[in-house]
Short mmCIF file of C-alpha atoms in Angstrom, two decimals:
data_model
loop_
_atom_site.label_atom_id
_atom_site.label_comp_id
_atom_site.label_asym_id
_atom_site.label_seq_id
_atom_site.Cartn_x
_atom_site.Cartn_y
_atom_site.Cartn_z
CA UNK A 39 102.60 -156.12 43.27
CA UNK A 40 99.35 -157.52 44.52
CA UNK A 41 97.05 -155.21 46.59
CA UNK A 42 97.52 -155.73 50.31
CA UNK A 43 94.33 -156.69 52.68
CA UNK A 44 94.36 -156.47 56.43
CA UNK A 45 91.86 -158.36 57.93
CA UNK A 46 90.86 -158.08 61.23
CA UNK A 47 88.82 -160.76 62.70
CA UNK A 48 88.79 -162.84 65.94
CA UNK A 49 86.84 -165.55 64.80
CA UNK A 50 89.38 -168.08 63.52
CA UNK A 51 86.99 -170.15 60.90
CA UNK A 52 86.13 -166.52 59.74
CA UNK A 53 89.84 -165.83 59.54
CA UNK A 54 90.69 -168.80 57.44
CA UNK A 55 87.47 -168.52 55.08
CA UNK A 56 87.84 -164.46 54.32
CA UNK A 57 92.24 -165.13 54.17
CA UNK A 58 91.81 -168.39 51.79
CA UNK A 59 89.03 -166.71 49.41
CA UNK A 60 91.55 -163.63 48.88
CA UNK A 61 94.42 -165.87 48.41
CA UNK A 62 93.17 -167.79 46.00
CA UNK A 63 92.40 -163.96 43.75
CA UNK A 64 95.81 -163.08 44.09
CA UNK A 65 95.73 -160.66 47.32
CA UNK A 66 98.49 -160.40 49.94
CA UNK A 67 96.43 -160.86 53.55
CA UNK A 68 97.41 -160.19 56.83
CA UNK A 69 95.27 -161.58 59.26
CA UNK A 70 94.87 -160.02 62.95
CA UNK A 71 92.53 -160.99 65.69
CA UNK A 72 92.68 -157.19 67.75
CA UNK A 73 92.60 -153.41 66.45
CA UNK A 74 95.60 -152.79 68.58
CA UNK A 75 97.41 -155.54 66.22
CA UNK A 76 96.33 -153.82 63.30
CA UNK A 77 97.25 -150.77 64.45
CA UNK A 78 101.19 -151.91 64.41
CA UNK A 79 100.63 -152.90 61.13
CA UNK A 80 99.13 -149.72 60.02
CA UNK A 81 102.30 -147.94 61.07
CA UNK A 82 104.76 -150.57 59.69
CA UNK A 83 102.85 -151.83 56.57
CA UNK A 84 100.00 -150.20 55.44
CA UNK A 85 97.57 -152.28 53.71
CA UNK A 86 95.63 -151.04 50.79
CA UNK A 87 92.21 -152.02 52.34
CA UNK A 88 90.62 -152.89 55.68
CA UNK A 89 87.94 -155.69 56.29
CA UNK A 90 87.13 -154.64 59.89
CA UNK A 91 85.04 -156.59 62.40
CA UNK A 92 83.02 -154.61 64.81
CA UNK A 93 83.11 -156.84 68.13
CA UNK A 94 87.07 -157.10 68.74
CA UNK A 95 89.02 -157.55 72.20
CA UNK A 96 90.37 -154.46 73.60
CA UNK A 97 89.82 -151.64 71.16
CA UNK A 98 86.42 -152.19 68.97
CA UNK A 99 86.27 -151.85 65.21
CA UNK A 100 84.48 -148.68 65.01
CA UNK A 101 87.01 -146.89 67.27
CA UNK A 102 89.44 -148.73 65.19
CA UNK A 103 87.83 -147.23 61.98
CA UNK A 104 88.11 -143.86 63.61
CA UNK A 105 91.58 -143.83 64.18
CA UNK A 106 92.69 -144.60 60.60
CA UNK A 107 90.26 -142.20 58.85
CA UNK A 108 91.67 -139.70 61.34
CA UNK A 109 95.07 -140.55 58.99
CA UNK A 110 94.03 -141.98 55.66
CA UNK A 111 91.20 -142.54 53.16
CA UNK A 112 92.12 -146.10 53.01
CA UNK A 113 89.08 -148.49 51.82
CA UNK A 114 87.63 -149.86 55.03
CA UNK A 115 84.80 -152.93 54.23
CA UNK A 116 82.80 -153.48 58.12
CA UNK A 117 81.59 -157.15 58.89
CA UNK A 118 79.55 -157.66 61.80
CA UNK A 119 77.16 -160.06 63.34
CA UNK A 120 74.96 -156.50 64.25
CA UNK A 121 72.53 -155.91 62.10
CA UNK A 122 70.41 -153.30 63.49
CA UNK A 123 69.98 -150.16 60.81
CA UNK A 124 71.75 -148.12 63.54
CA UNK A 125 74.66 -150.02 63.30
CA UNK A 126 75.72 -149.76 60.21
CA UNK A 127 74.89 -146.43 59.81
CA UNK A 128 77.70 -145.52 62.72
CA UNK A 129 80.17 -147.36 60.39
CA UNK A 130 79.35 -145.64 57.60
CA UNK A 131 79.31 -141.98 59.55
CA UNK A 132 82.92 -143.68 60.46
CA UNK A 133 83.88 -144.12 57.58
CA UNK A 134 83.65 -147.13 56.15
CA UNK A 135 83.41 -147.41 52.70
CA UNK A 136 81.12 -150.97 52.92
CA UNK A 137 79.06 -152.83 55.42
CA UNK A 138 78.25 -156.20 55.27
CA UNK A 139 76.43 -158.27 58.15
CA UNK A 140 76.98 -161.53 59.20
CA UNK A 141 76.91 -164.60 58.15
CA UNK A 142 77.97 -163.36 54.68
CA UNK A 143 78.80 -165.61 51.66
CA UNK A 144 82.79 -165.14 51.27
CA UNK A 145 81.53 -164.17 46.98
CA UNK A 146 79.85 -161.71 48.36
CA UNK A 147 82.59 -160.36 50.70
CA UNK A 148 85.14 -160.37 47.40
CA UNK A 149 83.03 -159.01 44.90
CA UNK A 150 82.43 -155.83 47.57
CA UNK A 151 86.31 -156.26 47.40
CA UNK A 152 86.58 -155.66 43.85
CA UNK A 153 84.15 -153.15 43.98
CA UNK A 154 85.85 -150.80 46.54
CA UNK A 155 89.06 -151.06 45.05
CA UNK A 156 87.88 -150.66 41.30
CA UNK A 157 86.02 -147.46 42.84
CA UNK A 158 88.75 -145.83 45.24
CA UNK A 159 91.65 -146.57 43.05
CA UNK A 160 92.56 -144.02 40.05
CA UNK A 161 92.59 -145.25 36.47
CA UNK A 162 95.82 -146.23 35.09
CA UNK A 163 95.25 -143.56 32.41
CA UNK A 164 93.20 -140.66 31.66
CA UNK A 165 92.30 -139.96 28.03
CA UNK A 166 92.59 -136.01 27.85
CA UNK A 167 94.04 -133.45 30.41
CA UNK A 168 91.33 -131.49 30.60
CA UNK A 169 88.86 -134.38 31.21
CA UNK A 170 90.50 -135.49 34.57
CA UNK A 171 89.38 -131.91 36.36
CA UNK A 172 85.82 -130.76 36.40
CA UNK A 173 85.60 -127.22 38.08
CA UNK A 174 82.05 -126.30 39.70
CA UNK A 175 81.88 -122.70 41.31
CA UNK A 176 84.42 -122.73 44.35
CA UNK A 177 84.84 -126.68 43.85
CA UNK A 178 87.66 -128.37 41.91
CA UNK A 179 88.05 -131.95 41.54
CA UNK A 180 91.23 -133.61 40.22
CA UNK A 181 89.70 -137.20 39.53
CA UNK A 182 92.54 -139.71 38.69
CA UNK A 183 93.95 -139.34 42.06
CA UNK A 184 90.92 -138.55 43.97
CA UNK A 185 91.59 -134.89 45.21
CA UNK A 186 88.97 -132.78 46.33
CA UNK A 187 89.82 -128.33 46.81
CA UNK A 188 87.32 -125.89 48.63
CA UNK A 189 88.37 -122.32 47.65
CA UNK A 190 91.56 -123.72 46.60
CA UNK A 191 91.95 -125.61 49.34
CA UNK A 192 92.29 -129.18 49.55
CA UNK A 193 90.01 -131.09 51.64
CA UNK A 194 90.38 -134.92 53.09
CA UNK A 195 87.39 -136.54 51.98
CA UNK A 196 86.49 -139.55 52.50
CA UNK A 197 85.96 -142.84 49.34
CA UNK A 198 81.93 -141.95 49.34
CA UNK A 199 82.25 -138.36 50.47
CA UNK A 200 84.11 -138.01 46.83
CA UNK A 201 82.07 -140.55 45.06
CA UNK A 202 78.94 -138.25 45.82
CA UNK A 203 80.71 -134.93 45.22
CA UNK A 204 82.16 -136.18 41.75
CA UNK A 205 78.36 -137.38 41.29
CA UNK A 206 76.77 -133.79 41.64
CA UNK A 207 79.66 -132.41 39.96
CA UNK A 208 78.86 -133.98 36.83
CA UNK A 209 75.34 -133.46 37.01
CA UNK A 210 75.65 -129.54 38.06
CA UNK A 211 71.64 -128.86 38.83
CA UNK A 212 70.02 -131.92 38.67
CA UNK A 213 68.20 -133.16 41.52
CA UNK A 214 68.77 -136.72 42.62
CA UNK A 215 66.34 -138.96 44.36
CA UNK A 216 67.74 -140.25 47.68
CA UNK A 217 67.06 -143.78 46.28
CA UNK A 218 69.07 -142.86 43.20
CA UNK A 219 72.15 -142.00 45.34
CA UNK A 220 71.98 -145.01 47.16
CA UNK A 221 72.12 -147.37 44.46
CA UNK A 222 74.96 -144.94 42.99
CA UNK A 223 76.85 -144.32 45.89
CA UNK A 224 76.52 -147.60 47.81
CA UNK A 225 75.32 -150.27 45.08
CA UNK A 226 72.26 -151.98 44.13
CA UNK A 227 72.95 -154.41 47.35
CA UNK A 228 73.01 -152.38 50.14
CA UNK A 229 69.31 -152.97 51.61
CA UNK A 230 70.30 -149.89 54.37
CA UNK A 231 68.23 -147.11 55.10
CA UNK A 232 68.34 -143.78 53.00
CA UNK A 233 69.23 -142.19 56.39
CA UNK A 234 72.63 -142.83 55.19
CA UNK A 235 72.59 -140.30 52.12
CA UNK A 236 71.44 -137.63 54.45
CA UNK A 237 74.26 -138.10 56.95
CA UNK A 238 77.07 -138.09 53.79
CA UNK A 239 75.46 -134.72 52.78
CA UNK A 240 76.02 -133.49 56.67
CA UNK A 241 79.54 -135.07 56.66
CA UNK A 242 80.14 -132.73 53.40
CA UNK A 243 78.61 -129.72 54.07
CA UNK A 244 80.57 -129.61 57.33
CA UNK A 245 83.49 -129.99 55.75
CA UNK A 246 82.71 -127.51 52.58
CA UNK A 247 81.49 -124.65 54.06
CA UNK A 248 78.40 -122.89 51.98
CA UNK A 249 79.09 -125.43 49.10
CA UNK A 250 75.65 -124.79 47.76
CA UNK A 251 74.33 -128.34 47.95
CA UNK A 252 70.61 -128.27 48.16
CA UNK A 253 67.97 -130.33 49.68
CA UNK A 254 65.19 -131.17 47.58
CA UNK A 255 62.05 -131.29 50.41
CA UNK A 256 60.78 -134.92 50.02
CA UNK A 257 62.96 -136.01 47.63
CA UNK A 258 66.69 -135.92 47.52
CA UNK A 259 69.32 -133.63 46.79
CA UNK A 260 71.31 -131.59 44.41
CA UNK A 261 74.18 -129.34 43.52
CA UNK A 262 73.33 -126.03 42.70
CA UNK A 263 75.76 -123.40 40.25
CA UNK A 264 75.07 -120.57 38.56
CA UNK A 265 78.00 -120.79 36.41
CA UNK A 266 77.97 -123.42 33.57
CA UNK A 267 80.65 -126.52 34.60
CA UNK A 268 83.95 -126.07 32.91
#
């Protein structure tokens, strides 16, 4: 079965472009011109990824965005005619997993597409048990299916929250440049600001308490253990 897109969209030529280009690589799309639409579909069909516009009717997109992370680590991709850096950092604090401005080249929209799923979905297989866990301190990560636990706990994270926790995970003690988690976390095309690595590593410390993730003064960050990684 073909993964399922909801797009949500009031422009119609922007409906038609975005709905044809996914066709035509084999997605199911549902098209929707308001949140509150979407959010009937969300409860009767789930799709497997969002492309959310900001300016809607009635509800907005980031309110939107809000609501469904409040249920579900579903990919969400934002399109939006704002461009200010402030923007698109609120989507990402959202939530969203991409954010691309307007006017956008409809390539560009499906190869973030492909991107975001081939990230957030877990492999078909995993070549050894052992290899799909990596245990750091308190921290275990189960990383076929995503799963985060805190103290043995698990914890709803959300597609970058785990993408940067799996990151320092793997590289117990090394310090990363906030320029290197960008490009590794968001891709070498996202031209945001590196305000956007600091406010994932607020979003995760909040939500795993004294996980001893350091900052590196005038550089980056990294994940500190005494304990070698097992």
């Amino acid at each position: 079965m073909s993964d399922h897109i909801g797009v949500v969209e009031d422009d119609t030529n922007i409906q038609n472009i975005v709905s044809a280009y996914l066709k035509k690589e084999g997605f199911h799309v549902t098209v929707m011109e308001s949140a509150e639409k979407a959010w009937e579909l969300w409860e009767t069909q789930p799709p497997d990824m969002w492309i959310l516009d900001i300016m809607l009717p009635g509800m907005d997109g980031y309110e939107f965005c809000k609501k469904i992370r409040n249920e579900s680590n579903v990919p969400i991709i934002i399109i939006s005619a704002k461009d200010d850096e402030i923007d698109k950092i609120l989507g990402l604090e959202l939530g969203g997993d991409d954010y691309l401005t307007k006017p956008f080249s409809p390539r560009e929209l499906l190869a973030r597409v492909k991107r975001v799923f081939k990230r957030t979905q877990p492999q078909a297989e995993v070549s050894e048990v052992g290899h799909d866990r990596i245990k750091v301190d308190n921290m275990l990560i189960h990383q076929s299916d995503r799963r985060i636990f805190w103290n043995g706990e698990e914890q709803d994270v959300t597609t970058k929250e785990f993408d940067m926790l799996l990151l320092f995970a793997e590289n117990v003690n090394r310090a990363f440049s906030r320029e290197e988690l960008l490009i590794k976390i968001w891709g070498e095309d996202y031209f945001g600001s590196d305000r956007a690595v600091d406010d994932l590593v607020k979003r995760i410390r909040k939500k795993l308490t004294d996980i001893p993730l350091e900052t590196v003064w005038g550089y980056g960050y990294r994940l500190r253990s005494e304990e070698d990684q097992t």
